[in-house]
Short mmCIF file of C-alpha atoms and ligand atoms in Angstrom, two decimals:
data_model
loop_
_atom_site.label_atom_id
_atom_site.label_comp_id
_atom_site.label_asym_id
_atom_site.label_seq_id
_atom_site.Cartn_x
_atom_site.Cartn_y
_atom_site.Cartn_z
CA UNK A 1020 101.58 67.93 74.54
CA UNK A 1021 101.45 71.55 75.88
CA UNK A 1022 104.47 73.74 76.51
CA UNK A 1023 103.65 74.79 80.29
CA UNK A 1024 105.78 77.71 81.85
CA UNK A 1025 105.88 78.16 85.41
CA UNK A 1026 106.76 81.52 87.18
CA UNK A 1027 107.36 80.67 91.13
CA UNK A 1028 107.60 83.68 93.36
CA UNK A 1029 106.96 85.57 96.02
CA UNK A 1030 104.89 87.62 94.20
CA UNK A 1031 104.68 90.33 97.38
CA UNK A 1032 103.45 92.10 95.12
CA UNK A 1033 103.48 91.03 91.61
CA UNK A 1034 104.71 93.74 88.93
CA UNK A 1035 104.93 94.54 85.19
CA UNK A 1036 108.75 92.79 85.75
CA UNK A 1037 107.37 89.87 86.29
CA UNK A 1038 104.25 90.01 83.61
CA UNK A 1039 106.96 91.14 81.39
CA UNK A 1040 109.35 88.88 81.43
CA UNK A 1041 106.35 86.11 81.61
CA UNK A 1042 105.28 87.16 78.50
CA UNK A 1043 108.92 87.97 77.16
CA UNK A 1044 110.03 83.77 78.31
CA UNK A 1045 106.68 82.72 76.42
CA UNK A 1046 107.48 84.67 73.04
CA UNK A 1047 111.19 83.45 72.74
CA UNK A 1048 110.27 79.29 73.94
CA UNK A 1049 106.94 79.75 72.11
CA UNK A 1050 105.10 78.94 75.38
CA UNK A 1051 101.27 77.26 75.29
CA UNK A 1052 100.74 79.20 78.62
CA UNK A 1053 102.45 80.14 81.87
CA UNK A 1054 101.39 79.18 85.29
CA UNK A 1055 102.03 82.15 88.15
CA UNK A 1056 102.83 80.21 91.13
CA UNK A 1057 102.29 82.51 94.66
CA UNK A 1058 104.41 80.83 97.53
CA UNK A 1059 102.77 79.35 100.68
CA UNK A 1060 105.70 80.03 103.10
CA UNK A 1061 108.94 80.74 101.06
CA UNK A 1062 112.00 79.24 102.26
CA UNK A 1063 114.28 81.76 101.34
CA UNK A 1064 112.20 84.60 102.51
CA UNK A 1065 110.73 85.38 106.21
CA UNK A 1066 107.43 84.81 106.96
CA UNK A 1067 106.11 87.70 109.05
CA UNK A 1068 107.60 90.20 106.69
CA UNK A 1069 105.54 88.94 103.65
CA UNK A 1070 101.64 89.57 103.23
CA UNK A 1071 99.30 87.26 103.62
CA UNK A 1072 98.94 84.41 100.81
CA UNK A 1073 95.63 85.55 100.31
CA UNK A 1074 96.01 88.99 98.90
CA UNK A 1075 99.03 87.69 96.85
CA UNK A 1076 97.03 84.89 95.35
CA UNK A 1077 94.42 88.02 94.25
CA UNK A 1078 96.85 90.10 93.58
CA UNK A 1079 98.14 87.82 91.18
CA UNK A 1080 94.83 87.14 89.78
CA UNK A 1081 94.07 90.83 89.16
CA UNK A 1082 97.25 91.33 87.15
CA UNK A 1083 96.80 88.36 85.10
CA UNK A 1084 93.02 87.61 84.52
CA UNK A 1085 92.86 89.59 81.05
CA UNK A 1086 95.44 87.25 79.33
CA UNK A 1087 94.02 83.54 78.26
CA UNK A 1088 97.62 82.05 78.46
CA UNK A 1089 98.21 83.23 81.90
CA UNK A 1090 96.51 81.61 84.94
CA UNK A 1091 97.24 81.57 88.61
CA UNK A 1092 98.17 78.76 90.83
CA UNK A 1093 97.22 77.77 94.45
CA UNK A 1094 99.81 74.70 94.52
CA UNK A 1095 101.95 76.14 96.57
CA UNK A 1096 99.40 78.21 98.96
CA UNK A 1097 97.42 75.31 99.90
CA UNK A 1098 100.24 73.00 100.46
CA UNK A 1099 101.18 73.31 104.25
CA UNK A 1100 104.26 73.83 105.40
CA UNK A 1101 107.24 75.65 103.44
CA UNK A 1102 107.44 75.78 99.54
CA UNK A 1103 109.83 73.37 98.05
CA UNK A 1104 110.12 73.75 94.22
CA UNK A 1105 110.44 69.79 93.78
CA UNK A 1106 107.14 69.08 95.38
CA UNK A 1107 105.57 71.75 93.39
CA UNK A 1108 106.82 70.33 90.30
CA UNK A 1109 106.28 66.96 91.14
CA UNK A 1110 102.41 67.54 91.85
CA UNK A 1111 102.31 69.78 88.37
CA UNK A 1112 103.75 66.60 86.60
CA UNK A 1113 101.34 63.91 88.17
CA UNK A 1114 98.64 67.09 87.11
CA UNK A 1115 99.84 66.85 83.58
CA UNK A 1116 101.71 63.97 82.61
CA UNK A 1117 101.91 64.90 79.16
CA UNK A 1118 103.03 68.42 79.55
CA UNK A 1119 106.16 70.05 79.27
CA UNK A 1120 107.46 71.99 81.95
CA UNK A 1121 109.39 74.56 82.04
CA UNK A 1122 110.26 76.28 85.27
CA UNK A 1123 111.04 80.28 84.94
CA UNK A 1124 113.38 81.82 87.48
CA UNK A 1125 114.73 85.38 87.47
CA UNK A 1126 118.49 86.31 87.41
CA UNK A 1127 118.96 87.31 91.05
CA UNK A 1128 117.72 83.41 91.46
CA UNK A 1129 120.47 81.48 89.47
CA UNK A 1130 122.89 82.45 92.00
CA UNK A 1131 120.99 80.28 94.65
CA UNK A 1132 120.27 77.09 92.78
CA UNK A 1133 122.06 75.38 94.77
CA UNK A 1134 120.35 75.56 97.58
CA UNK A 1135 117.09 74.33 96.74
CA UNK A 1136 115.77 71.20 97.78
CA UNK A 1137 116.40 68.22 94.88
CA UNK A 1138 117.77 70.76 92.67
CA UNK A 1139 118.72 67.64 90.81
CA UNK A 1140 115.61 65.84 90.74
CA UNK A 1141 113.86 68.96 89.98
CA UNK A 1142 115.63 68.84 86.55
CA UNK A 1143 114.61 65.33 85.72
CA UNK A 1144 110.95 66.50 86.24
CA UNK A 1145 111.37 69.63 83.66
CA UNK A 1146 113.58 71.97 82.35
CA UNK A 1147 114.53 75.41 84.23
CA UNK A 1148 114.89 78.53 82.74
CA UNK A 1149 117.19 80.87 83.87
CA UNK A 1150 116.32 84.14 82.68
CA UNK A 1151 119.30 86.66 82.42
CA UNK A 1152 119.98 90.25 81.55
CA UNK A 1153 121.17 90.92 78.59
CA UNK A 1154 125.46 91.03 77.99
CA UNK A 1155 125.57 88.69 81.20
CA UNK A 1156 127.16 85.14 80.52
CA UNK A 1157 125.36 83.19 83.29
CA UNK A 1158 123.61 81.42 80.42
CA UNK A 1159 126.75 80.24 79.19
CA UNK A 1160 128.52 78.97 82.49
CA UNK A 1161 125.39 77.50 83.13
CA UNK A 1162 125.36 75.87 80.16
CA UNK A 1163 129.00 74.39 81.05
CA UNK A 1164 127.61 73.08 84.47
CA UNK A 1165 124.05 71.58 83.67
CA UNK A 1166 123.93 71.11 79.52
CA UNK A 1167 120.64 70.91 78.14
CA UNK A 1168 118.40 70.70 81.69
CA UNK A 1169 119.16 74.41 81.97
CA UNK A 1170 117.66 77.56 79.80
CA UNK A 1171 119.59 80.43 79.58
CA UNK A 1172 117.52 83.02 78.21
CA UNK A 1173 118.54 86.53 78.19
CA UNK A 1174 115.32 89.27 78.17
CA UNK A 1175 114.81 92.82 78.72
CA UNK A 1176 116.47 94.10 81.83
CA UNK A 1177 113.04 96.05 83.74
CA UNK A 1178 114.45 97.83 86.84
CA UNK A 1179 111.02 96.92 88.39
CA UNK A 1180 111.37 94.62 91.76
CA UNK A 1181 108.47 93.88 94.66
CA UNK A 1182 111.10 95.32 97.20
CA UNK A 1183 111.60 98.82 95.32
CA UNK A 1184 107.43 98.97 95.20
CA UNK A 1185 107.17 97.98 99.35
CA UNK A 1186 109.49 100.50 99.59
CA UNK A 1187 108.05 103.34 98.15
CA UNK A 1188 104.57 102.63 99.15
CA UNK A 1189 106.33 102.14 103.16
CA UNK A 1190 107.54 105.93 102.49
CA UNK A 1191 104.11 107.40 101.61
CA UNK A 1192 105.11 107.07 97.68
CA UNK A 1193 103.29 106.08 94.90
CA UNK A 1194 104.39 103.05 92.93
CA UNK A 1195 101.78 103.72 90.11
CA UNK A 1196 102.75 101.99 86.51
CA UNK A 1197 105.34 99.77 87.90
CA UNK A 1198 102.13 97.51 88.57
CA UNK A 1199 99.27 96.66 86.84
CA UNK A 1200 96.27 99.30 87.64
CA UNK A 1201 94.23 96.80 89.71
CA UNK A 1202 96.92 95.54 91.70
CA UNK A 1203 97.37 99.26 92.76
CA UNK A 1204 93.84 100.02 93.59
CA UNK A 1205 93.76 96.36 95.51
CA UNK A 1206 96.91 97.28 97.46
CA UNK A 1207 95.56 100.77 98.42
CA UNK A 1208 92.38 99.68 99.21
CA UNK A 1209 93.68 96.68 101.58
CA UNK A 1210 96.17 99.24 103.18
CA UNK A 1211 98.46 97.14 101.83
CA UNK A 1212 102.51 97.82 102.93
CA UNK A 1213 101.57 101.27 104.15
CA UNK A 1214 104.63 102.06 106.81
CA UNK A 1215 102.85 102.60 110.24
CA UNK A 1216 103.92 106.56 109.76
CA UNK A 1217 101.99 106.84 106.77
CA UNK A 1218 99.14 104.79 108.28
CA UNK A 1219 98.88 107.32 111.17
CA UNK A 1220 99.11 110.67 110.00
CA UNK A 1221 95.89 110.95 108.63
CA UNK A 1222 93.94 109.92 111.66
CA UNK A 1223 96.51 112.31 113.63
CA UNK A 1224 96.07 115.27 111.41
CA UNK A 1225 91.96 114.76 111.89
CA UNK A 1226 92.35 114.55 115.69
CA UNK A 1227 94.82 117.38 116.19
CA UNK A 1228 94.39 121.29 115.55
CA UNK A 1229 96.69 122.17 112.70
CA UNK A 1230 99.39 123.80 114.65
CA UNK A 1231 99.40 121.37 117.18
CA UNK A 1232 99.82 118.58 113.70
CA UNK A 1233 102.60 121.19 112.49
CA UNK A 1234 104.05 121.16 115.79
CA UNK A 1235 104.23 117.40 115.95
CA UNK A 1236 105.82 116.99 112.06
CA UNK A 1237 108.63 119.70 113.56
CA UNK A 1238 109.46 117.61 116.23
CA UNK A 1239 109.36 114.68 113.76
CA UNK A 1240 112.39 116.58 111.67
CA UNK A 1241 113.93 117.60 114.84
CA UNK A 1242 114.13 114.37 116.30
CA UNK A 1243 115.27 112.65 112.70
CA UNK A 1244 118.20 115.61 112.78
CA UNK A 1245 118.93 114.36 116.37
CA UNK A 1246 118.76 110.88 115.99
CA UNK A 1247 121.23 110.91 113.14
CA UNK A 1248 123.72 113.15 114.98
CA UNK A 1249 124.14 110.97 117.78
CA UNK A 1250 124.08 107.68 115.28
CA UNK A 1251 121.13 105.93 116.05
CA UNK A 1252 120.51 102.86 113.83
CA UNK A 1253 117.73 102.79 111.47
CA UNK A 1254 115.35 101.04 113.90
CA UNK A 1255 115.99 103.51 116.98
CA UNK A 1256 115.01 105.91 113.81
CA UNK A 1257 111.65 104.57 112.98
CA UNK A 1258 111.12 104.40 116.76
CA UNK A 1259 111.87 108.34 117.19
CA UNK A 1260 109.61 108.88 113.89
CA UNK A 1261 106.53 107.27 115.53
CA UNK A 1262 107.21 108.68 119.00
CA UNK A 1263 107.86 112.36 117.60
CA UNK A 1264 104.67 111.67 115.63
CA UNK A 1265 102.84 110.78 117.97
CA UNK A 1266 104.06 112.88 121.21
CA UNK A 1267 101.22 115.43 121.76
CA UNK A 1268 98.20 112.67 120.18
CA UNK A 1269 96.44 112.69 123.01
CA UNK A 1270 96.82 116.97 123.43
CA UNK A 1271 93.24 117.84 122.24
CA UNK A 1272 91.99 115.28 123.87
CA UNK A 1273 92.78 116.42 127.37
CA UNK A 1274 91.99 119.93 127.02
CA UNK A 1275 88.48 118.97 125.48
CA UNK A 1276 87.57 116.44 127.82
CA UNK A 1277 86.66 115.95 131.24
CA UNK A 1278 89.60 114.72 133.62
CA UNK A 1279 86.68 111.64 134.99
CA UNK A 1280 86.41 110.62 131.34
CA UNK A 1281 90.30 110.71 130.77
CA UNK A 1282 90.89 108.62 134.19
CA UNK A 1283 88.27 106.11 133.50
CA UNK A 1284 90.63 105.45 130.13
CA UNK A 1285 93.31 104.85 131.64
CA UNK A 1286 92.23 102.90 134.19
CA UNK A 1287 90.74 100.63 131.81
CA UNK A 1288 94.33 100.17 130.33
CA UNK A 1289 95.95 99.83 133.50
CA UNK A 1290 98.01 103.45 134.05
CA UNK A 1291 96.90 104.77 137.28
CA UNK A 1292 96.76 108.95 136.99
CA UNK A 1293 98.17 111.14 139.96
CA UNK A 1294 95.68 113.16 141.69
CA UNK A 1295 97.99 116.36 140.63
CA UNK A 1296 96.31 116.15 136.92
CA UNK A 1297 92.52 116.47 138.52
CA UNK A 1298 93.36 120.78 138.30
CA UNK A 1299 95.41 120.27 135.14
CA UNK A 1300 94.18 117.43 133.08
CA UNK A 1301 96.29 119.01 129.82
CA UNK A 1302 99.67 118.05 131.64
CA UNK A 1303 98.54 114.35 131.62
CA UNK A 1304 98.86 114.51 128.00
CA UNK A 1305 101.99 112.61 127.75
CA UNK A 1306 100.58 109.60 129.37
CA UNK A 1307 97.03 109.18 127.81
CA UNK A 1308 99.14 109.67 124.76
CA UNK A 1309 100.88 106.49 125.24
CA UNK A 1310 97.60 104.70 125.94
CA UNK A 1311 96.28 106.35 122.77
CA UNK A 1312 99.13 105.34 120.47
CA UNK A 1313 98.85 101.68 121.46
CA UNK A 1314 94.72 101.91 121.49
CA UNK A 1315 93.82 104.50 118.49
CA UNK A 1316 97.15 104.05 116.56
CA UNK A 1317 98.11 100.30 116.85
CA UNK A 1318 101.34 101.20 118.09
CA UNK A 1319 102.24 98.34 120.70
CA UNK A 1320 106.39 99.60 121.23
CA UNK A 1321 107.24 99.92 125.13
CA UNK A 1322 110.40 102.57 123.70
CA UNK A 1323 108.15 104.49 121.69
CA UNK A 1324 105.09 104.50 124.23
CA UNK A 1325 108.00 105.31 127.02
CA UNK A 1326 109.23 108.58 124.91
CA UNK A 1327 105.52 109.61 124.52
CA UNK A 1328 104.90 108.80 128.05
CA UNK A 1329 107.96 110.79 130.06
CA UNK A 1330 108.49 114.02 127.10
CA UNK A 1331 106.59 116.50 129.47
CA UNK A 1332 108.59 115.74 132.67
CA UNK A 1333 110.75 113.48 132.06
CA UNK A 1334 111.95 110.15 134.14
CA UNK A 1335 114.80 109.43 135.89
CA UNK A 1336 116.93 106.98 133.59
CA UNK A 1337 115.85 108.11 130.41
CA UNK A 1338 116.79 106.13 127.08
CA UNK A 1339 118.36 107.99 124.78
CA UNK A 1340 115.28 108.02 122.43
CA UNK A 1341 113.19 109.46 125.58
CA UNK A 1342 115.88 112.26 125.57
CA UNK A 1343 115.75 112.84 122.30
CA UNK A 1344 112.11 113.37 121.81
CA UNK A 1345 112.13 115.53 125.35
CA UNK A 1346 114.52 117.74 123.32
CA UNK A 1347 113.51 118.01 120.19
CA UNK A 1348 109.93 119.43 121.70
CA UNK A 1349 111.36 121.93 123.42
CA UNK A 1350 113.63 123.41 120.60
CA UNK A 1351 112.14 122.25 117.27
CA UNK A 1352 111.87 124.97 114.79
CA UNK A 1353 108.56 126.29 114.25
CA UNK A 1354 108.71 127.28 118.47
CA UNK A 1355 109.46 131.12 118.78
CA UNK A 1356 113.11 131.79 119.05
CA UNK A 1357 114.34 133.59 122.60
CA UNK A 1358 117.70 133.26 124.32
CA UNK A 1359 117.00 129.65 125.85
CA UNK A 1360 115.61 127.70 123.15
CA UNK A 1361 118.84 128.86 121.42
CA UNK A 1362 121.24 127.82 124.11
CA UNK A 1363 119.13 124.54 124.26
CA UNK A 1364 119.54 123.77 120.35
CA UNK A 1365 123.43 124.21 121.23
CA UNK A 1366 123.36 121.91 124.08
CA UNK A 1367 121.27 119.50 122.32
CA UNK A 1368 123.71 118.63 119.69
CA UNK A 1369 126.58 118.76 122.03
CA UNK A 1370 125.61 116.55 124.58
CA UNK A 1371 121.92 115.55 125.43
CA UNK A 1372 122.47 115.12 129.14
CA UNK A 1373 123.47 119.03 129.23
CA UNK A 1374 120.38 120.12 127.21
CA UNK A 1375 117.91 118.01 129.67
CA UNK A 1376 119.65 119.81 132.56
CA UNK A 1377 118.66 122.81 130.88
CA UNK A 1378 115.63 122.40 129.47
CA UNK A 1379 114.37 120.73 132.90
CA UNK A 1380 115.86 123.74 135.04
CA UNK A 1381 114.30 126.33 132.45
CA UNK A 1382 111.11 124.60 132.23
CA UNK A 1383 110.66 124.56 135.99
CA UNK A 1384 111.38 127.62 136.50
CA UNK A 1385 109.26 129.28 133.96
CA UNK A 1386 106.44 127.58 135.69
CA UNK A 1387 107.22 128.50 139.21
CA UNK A 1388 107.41 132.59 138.31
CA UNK A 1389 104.52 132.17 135.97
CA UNK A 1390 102.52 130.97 139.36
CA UNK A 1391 101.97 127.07 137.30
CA UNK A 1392 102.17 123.91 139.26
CA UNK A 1393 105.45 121.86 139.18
CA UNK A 1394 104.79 118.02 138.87
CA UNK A 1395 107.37 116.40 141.25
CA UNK A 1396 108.32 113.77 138.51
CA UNK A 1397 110.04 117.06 136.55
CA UNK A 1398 112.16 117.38 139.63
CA UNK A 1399 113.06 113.87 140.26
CA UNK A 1400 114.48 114.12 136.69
CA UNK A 1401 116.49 116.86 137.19
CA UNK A 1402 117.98 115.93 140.54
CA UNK A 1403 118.59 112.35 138.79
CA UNK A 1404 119.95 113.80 136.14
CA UNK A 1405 122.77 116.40 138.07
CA UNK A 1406 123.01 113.46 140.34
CA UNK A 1407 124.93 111.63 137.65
CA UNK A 1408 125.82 113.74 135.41
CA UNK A 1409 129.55 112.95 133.87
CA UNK A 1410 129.31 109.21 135.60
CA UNK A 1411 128.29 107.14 131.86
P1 ATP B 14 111.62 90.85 95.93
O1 ATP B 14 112.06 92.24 95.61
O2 ATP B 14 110.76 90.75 97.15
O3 ATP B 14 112.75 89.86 95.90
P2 ATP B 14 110.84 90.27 93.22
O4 ATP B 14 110.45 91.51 92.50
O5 ATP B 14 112.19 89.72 92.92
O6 ATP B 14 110.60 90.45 94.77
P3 ATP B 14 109.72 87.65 93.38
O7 ATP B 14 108.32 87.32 93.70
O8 ATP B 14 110.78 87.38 94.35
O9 ATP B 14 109.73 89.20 92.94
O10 ATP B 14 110.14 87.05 92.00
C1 ATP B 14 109.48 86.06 91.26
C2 ATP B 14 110.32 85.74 90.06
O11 ATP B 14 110.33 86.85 89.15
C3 ATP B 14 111.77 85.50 90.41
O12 ATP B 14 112.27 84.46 89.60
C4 ATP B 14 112.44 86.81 90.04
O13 ATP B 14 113.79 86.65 89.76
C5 ATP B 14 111.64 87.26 88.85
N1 ATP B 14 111.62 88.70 88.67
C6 ATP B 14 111.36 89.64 89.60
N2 ATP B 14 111.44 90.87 89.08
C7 ATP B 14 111.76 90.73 87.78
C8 ATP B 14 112.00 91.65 86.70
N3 ATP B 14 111.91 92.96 86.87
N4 ATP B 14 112.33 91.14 85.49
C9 ATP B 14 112.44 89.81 85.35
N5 ATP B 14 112.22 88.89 86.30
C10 ATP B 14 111.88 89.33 87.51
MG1 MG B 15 113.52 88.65 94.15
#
């Protein structure tokens, strides 16, 4: 008769935590081996949000092949339908009838035992083992509540969790050493839980001159500043981020390239181009960019492509996140200082109708003494804008 542990988890991705306090259960119960156990479709967690079973099940294989005792399960990840810990253990039983099994689940888990499926049946089938940190007396109230079917184990406390790694790497960061080597170099080389801002700037940065790139990372902290001042919630934020990001993406592109080539693209993704941009293709820079950001930078977001779309003339009924990015081009802080980007930076954080007013008045008329053509849409704004102003 063996002494099996299993760890069940998410494993998105797995860490040194969890090889630690794998090998740390297996020392102190004097373990034969311990069976990683990569869920199919976790019922506690959501499904869209977790990457694929696939590159978890190699993920764990990567971080575990170099230890005989450990070995990597597909149980759960073959199984259709969700994960339910007594059908897992129930198949491992009928696997190994002789075995003893010991099922390994981390402290933030004992809160939720009861609401697994069968919790009781799950403890005729084998024993569970709560691991705790140490000081903490779950082990003994559990104890109290389940006697002997229960483990309460207390092992080293590693501030190491999948979510503080997604994070990081989501940021641009690094999350070297909290994960086995391999599992590092798999999840860089799969592009695994890059952010979509840290996916794109590279491909940006190549496509862009550099002070158009250092232009677009201003408007990026300018729109951030803005977006917090008038307290936009964190996914208004990442929308901002990508539109800022991505506002001028399709700049280059329009000055280097003839207006027929530009039209035929987008025309082939339905956005029909006023004759007005056949003398200035640059101006039309604003809407290719929104074709570009869903075509070159994945970015499928009707707000985001909307703000990329109207931030050279603006639209009547802007959102506020069209606004904002409108804004933060004009007055961002590597653009040269003079009297109206100054009055426009007050305006903006006072009130962002005001500063479009502005901006849209100054803009215009800039062009109009400079001998430019106006595009109507920049007028429509304006009048749409004085029209109501003071009405919301
Ligand atoms: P998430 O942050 O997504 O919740 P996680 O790091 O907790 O991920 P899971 O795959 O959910 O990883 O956890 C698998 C098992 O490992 C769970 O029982 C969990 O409690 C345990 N575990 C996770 N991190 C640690 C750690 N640092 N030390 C000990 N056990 C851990
Ligand atoms: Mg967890």
């Amino acid at each position: 008769m063996k002494k099996v542990g299993i760890m069940g988890g998410t494993f998105d991705p797995i860490h040194n935590g969890h090889l630690i306090a794998a090998q740390d259960v297996m020392g102190q119960l004097g373990l034969d081996e311990i069976i990683f156990m990569p869920a199919g479709t976790p019922p506690l967690k959501s499904a869209e949000k977790t990457a694929a079973a696939r590159h978890r099940h190699v993920m764990c294989i990567l971080a575990t092949w170099d230890n005989p005792k450990f070995s990597v399960s597909t149980l759960e990840i073959d199984r259709e339908g969700t994960s339910y810990t007594v059908d897992t253990i129930s198949q491992l039983k009928a696997q190994r009838p002789h075995d003893e099994l010991f099922f390994i689940v981390g402290a933030d888990v004992t809160g939720t035992f009861h609401k697994w499926r069968k919790f009781d049946e799950i403890l005729r089938m084998c024993k569970v083992v709560a691991t705790t940190r140490p000081g903490s007396d779950i082990g003994k109230n559990l104890a109290e509540k389940y006697g002997q079917a229960v483990v309460a184990l207390s092992i080293s406390d590693i501030d190491i969790s999948s979510t503080r790694i997604r994070t990081l790497l989501a940021s641009g960061h690094s999350a070297r050493y909290l994960l086995p080597q391999a599992v590092h170099n798999y999840i860089r080389k799969e592009g695994l839980y890059i952010g979509p801002l840290a996916r794109i700037k590279p491909t940006l940065q190549a496509n862009l001159s550099a002070e158009r790139f250092a232009h677009s990372l201003a408007v990026l902290d300018e729109a951030e500043s803005l977006g917090r001042h008038y307290h936009q919630d964190e996914a208004a934020m990442e929308k901002l981020r990508l539109a800022a990001l991505l506002h001028d993406c399709a700049k280059n592109l329009c000055e280097e390239r003839p207006f027929t080539e530009i039209n035929a693209l987008c025309e082939k993704h339905g956005v029909a181009l006023d004759s007005f941009f056949e003398k200035s293709p640059g101006l039309a820079h604003g809407f290719i960019g929104a074709v570009l950001a869903e075509v070159k930078y994945g970015i499928n977001d009707a707000d985001v492509q909307s703000a990329i779309a109207c931030h050279t003339f603006g639209k009547p009924k802007m959102t506020t996140i069209d606004k904002i990015i409108y804004i933060a081009d004009f007055i961002e802080a590597t653009r040269p200082v003079d009297e109206a980007r100054s009055h426009a930076r007050k305006l903006a954080y006072e009130e962002l109708d005001a500063a479009m007013i502005f901006i849209l008045q100054n803009t215009i008329e800039r062009s109009a003494a400079n001998g430019k053509p106006i595009y109507e849409d920049s007028r429509l704004t304006l009048k749409y804008l004085e029209d109501n102003y003071g009405k919301n």
